[in-house]
Coordinates of N, CA and C in Angstrom, one line a residue:
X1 N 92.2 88.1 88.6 CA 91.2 87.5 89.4 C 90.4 86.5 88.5
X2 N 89.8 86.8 87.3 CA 89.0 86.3 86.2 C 89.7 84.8 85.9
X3 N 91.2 85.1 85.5 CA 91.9 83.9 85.2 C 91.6 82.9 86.3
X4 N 92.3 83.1 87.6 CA 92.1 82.2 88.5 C 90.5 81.4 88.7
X5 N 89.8 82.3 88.7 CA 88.4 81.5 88.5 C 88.8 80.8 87.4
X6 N 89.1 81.1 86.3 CA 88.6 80.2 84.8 C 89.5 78.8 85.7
X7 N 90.5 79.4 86.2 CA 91.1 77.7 86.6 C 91.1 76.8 87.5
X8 N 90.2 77.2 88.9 CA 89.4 76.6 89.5 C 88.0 75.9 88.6
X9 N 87.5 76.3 88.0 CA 86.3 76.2 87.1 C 87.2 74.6 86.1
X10 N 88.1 75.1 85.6 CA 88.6 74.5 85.0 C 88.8 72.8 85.5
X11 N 89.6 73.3 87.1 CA 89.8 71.9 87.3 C 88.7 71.1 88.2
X12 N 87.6 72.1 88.8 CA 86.7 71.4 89.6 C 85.7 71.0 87.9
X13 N 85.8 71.2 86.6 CA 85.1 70.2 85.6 C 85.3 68.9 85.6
X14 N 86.9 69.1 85.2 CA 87.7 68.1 85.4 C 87.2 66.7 86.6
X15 N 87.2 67.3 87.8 CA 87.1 66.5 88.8 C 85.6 66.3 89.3
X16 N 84.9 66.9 88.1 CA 83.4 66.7 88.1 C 83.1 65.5 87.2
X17 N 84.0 65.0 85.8 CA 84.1 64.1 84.9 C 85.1 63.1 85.6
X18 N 85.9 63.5 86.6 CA 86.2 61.7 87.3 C 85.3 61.2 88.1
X19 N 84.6 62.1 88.9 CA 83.5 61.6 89.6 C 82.9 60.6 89.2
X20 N 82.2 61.6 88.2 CA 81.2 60.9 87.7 C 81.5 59.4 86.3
X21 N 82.9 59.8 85.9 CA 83.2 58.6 85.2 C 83.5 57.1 86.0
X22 N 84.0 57.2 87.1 CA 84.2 56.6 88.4 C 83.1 55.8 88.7
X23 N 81.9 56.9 89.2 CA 80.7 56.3 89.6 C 79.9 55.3 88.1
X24 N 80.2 55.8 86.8 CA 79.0 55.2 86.1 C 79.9 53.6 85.8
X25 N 80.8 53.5 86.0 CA 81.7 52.1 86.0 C 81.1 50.6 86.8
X26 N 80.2 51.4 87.6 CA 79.2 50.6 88.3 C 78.1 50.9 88.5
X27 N 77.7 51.9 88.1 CA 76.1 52.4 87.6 C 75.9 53.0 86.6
X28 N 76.0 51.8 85.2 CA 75.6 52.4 84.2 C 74.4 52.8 84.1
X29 N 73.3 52.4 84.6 CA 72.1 52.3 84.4 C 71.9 53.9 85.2
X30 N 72.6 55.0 85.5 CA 72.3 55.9 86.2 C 72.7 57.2 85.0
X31 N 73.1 56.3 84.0 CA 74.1 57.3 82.7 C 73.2 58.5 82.4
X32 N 71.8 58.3 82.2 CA 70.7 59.6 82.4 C 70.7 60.1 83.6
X33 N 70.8 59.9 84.3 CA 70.5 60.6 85.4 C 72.0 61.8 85.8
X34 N 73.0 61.0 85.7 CA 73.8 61.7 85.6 C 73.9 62.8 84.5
X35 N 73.8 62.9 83.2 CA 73.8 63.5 82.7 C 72.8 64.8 82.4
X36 N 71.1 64.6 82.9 CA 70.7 65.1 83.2 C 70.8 66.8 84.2
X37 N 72.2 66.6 84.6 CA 72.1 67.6 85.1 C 73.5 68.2 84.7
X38 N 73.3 69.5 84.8 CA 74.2 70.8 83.8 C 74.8 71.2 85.1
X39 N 76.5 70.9 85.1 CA 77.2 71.6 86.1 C 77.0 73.5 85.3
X40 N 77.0 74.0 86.9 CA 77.0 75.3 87.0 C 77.6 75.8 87.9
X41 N 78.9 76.3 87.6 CA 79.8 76.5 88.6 C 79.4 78.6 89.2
X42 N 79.1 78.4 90.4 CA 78.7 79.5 90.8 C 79.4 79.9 92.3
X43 N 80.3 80.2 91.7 CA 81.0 81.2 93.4 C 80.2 80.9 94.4
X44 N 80.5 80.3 95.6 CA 79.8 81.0 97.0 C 78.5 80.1 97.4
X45 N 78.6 79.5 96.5 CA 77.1 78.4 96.8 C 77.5 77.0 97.4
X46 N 76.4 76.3 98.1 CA 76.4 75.2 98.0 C 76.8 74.0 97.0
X47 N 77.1 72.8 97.3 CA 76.7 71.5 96.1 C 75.3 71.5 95.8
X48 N 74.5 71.5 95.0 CA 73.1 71.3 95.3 C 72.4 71.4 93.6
X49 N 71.2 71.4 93.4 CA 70.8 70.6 91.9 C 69.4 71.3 92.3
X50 N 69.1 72.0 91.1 CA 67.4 72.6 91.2 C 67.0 72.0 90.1
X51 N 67.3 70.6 89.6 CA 66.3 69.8 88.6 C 67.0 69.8 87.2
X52 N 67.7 71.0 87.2 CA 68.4 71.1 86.0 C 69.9 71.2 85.9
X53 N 70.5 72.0 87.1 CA 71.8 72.6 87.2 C 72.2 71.4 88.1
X54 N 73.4 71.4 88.1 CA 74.7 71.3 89.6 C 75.2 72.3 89.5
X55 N 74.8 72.8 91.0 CA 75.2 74.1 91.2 C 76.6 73.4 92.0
X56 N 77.8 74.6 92.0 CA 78.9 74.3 93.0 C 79.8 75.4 92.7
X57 N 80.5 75.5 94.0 CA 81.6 76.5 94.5 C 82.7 75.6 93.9
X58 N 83.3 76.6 92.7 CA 84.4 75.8 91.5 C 85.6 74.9 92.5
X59 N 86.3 76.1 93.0 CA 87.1 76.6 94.2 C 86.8 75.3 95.4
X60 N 85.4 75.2 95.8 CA 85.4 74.1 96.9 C 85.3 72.6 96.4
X61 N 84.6 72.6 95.3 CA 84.4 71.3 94.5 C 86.3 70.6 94.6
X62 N 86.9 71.5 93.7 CA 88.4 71.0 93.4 C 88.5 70.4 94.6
X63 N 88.9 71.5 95.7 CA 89.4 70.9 97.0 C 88.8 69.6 97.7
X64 N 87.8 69.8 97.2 CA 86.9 68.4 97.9 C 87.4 67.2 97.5
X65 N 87.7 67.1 96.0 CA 87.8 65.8 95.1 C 89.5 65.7 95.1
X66 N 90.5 66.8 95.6 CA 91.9 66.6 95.6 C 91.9 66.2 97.2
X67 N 91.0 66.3 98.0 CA 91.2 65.9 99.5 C 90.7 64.8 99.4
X68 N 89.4 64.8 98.9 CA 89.2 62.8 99.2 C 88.0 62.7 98.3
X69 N 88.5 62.1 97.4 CA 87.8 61.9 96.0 C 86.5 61.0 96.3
X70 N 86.5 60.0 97.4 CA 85.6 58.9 98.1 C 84.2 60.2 98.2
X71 N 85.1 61.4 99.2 CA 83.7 62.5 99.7 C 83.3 62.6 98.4
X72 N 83.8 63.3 97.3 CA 83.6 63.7 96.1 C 82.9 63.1 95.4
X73 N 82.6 61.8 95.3 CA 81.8 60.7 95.3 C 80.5 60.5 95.5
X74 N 80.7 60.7 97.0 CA 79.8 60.3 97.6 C 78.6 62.1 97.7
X75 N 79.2 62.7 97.2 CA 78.8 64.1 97.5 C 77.6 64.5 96.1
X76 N 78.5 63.8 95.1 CA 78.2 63.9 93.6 C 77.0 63.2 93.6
X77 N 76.9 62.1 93.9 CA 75.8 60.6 93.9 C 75.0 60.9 95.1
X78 N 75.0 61.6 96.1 CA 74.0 61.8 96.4 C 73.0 63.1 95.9
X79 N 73.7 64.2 95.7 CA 72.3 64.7 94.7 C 72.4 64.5 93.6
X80 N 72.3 63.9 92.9 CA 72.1 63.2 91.6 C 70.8 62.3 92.3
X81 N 71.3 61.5 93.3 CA 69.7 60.8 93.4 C 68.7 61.5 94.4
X82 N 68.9 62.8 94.9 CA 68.0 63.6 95.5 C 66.8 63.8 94.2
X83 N 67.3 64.2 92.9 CA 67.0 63.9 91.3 C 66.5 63.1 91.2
X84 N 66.5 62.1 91.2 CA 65.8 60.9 90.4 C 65.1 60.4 91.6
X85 N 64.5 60.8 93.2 CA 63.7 60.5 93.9 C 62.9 61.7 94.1
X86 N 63.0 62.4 93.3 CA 62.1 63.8 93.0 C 62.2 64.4 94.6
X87 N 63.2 64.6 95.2 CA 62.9 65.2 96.4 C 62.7 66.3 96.5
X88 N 62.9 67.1 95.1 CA 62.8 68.7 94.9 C 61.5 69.3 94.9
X89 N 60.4 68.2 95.0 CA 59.1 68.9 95.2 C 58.5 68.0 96.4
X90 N 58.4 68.5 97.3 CA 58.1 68.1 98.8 C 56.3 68.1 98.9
X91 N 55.9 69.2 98.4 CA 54.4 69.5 98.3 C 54.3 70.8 99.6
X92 N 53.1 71.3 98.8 CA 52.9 72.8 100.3 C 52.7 72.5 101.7
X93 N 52.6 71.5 102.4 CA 51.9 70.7 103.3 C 52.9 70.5 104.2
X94 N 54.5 70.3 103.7 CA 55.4 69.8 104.0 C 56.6 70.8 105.1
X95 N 57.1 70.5 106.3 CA 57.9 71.1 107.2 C 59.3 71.1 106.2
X96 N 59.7 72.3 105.4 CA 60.9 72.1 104.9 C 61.8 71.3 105.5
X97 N 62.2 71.5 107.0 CA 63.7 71.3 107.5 C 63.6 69.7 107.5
X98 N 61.8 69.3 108.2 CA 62.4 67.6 108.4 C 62.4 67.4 106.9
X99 N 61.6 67.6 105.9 CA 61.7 67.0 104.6 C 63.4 67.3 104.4
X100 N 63.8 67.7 104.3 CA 65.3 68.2 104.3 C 66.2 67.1 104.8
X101 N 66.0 67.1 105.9 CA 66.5 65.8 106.9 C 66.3 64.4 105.8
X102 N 65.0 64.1 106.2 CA 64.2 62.5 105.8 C 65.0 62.5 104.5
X103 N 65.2 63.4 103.4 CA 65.8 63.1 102.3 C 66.9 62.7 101.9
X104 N 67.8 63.6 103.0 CA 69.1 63.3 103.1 C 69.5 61.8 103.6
X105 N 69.0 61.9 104.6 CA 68.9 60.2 105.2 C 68.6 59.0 104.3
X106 N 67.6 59.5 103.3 CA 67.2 58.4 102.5 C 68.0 58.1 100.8
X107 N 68.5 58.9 100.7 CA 69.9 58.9 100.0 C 70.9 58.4 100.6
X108 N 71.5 58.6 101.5 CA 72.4 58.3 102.1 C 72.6 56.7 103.0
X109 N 71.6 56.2 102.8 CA 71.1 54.9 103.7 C 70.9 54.2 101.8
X110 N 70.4 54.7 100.6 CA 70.8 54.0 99.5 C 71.7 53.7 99.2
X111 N 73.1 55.0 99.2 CA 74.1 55.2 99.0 C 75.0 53.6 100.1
X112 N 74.7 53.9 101.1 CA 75.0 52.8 101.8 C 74.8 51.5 101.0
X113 N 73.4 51.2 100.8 CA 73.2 50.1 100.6 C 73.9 49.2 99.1
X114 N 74.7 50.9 98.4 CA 75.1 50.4 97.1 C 76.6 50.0 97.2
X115 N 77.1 50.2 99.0 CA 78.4 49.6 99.0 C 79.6 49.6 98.0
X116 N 79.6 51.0 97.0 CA 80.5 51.1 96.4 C 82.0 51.7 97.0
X117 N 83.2 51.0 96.5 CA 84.2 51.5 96.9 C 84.6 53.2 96.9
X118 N 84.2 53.3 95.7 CA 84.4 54.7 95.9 C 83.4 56.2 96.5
X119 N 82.6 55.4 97.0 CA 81.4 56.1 98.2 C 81.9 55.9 99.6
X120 N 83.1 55.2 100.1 CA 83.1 55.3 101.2 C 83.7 56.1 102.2
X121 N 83.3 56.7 102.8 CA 84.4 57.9 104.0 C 83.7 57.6 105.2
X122 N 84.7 58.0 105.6 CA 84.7 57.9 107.3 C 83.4 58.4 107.9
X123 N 82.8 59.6 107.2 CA 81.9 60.3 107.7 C 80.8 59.5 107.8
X124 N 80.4 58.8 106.8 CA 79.7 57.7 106.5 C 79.2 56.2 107.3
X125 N 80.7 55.9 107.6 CA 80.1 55.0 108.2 C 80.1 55.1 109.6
X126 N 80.5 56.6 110.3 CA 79.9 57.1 111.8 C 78.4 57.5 111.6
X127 N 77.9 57.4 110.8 CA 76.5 58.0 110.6 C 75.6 56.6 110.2
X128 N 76.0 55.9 109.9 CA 75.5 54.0 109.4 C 74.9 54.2 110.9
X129 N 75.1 53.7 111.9 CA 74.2 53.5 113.0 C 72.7 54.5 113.6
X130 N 72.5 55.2 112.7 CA 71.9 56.7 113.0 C 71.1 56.0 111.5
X131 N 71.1 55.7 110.5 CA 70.5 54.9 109.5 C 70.0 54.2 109.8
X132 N 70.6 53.0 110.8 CA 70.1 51.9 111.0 C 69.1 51.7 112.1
X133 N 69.4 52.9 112.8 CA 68.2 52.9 113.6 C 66.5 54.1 113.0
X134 N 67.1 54.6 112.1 CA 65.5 55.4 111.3 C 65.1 53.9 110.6
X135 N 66.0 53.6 110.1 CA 65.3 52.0 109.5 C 64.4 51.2 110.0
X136 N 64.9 51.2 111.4 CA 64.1 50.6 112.6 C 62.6 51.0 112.8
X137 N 63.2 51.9 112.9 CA 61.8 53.7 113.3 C 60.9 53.5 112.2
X138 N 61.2 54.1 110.5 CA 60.3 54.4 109.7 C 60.0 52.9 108.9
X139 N 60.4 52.1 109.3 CA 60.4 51.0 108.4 C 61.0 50.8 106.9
X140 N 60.5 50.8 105.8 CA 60.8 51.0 104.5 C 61.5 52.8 104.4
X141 N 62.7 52.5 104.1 CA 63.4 53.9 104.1 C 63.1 54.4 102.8
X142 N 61.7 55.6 103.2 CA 61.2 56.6 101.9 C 61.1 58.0 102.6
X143 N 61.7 58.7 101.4 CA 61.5 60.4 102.0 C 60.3 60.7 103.6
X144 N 59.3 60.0 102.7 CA 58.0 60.0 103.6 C 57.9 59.4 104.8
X145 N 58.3 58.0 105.0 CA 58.4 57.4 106.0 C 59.0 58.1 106.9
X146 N 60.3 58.4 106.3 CA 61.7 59.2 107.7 C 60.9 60.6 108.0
X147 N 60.4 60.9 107.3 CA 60.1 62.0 107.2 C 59.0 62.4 108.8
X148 N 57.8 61.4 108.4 CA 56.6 60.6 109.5 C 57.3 60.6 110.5
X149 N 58.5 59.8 110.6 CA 59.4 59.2 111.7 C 59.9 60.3 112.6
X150 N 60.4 61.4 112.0 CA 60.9 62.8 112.2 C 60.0 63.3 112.6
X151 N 58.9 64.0 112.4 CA 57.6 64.4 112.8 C 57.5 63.5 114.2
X152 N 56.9 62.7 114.1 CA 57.1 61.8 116.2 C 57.8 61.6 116.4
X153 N 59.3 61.9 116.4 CA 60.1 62.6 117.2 C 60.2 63.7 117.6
X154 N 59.7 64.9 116.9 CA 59.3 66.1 117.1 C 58.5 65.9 118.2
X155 N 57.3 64.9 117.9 CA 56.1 65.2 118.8 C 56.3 64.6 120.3
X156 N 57.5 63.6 120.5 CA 58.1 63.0 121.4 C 58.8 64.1 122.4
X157 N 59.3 65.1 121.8 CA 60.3 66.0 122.6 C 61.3 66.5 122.0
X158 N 61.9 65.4 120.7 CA 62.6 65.8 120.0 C 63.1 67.6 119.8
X159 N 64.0 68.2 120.2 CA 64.4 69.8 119.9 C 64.4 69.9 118.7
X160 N 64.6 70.9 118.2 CA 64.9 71.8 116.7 C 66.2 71.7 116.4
X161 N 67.4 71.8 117.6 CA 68.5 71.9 118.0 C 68.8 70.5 117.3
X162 N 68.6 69.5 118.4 CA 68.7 68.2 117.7 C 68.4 67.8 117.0
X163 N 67.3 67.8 116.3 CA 67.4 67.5 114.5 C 67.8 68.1 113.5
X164 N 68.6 69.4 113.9 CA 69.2 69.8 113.3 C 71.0 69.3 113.1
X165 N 71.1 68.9 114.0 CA 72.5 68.3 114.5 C 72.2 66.7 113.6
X166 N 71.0 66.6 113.8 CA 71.1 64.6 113.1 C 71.3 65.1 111.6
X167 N 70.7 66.2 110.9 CA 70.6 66.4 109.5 C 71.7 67.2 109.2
X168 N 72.7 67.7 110.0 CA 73.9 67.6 109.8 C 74.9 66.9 109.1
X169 N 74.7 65.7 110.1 CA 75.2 64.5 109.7 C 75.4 63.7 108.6
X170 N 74.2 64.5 107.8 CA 73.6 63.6 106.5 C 73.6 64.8 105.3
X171 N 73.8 65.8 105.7 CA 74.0 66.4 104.4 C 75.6 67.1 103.8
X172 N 74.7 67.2 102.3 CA 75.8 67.4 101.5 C 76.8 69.1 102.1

């Protein structure tokens, strides 16, 4: 059992260094930021980054990047820039779930806007029109804005149901 981890572990590293060698070929200027964070391969968890780690499921990482290296991509670079837009401290004041949302969105509408080849999947560009219209909504696409945006929608009628279903859409 031990082995087979060491070899998932093994090859979701591997496919953690094409990722990201992939992505810095057109964002050098991100070479801190990427590095900044310490993969930590932990059974059973999410993709996800507490400031210091990349946390990830060895096991799902692989499969992700041998199924479609574009998601892998696009999965990697978006929390990396959850990181460098400090979304990991929201403040006490703050509705976790829409800060949750608004953040995702606001990564993901960057991610967009960086038009790189190897960021693109399908999932993505069904969700572009759902961008383009918070754009509309919050104006200047910042955590905070979408976030505002999210909140009167709430206060519109918006369900819990349904913005849960839109932050679906947008997360890792």
């Amino acid at each position: 059992m031990g082995e087979n981890r060491r070899d998932w572990e093994a090859l979701a590293l591997e496919a953690l260094d094409l990722v990201r060698n992939g992505l810095l070929v057109n964002l050098r200027f991100m070479s801190a930021a990427f590095a900044r964070l310490t993969p930590l391969p932990v059974a059973g968890t999410t993709f996800a980054t507490d400031g210091a780690h990349l946390r990830f499921d060895a096991a799902w990482w692989a499969r992700t990047y041998a199924d479609d290296p574009a998601e892998a991509s696009r999965a990697y670079l978006h929390v990396v820039l959850h990181n460098v837009f400090l979304h990991l401290y929201p403040g006490a004041t703050v509705e976790p779930d829409l800060w949750d949302i608004a953040c995702d969105m606001v990564v993901e509408s960057v991610i967009d806007q960086l038009d790189l080849p190897a960021t693109r999947t399908a999932q993505a560009a069904a969700s572009r029109p759902e961008l383009e219209r918070m754009a509309e909504e919050a104006g200047l696409m910042t955590a905070e804005r979408v976030y505002a945006a999210l909140r009167d929608r709430r206060a519109a009628g918006a369900t819990d149901d349904e913005l849960a279903r839109l932050g679906a859409r947008f997360h890792v």
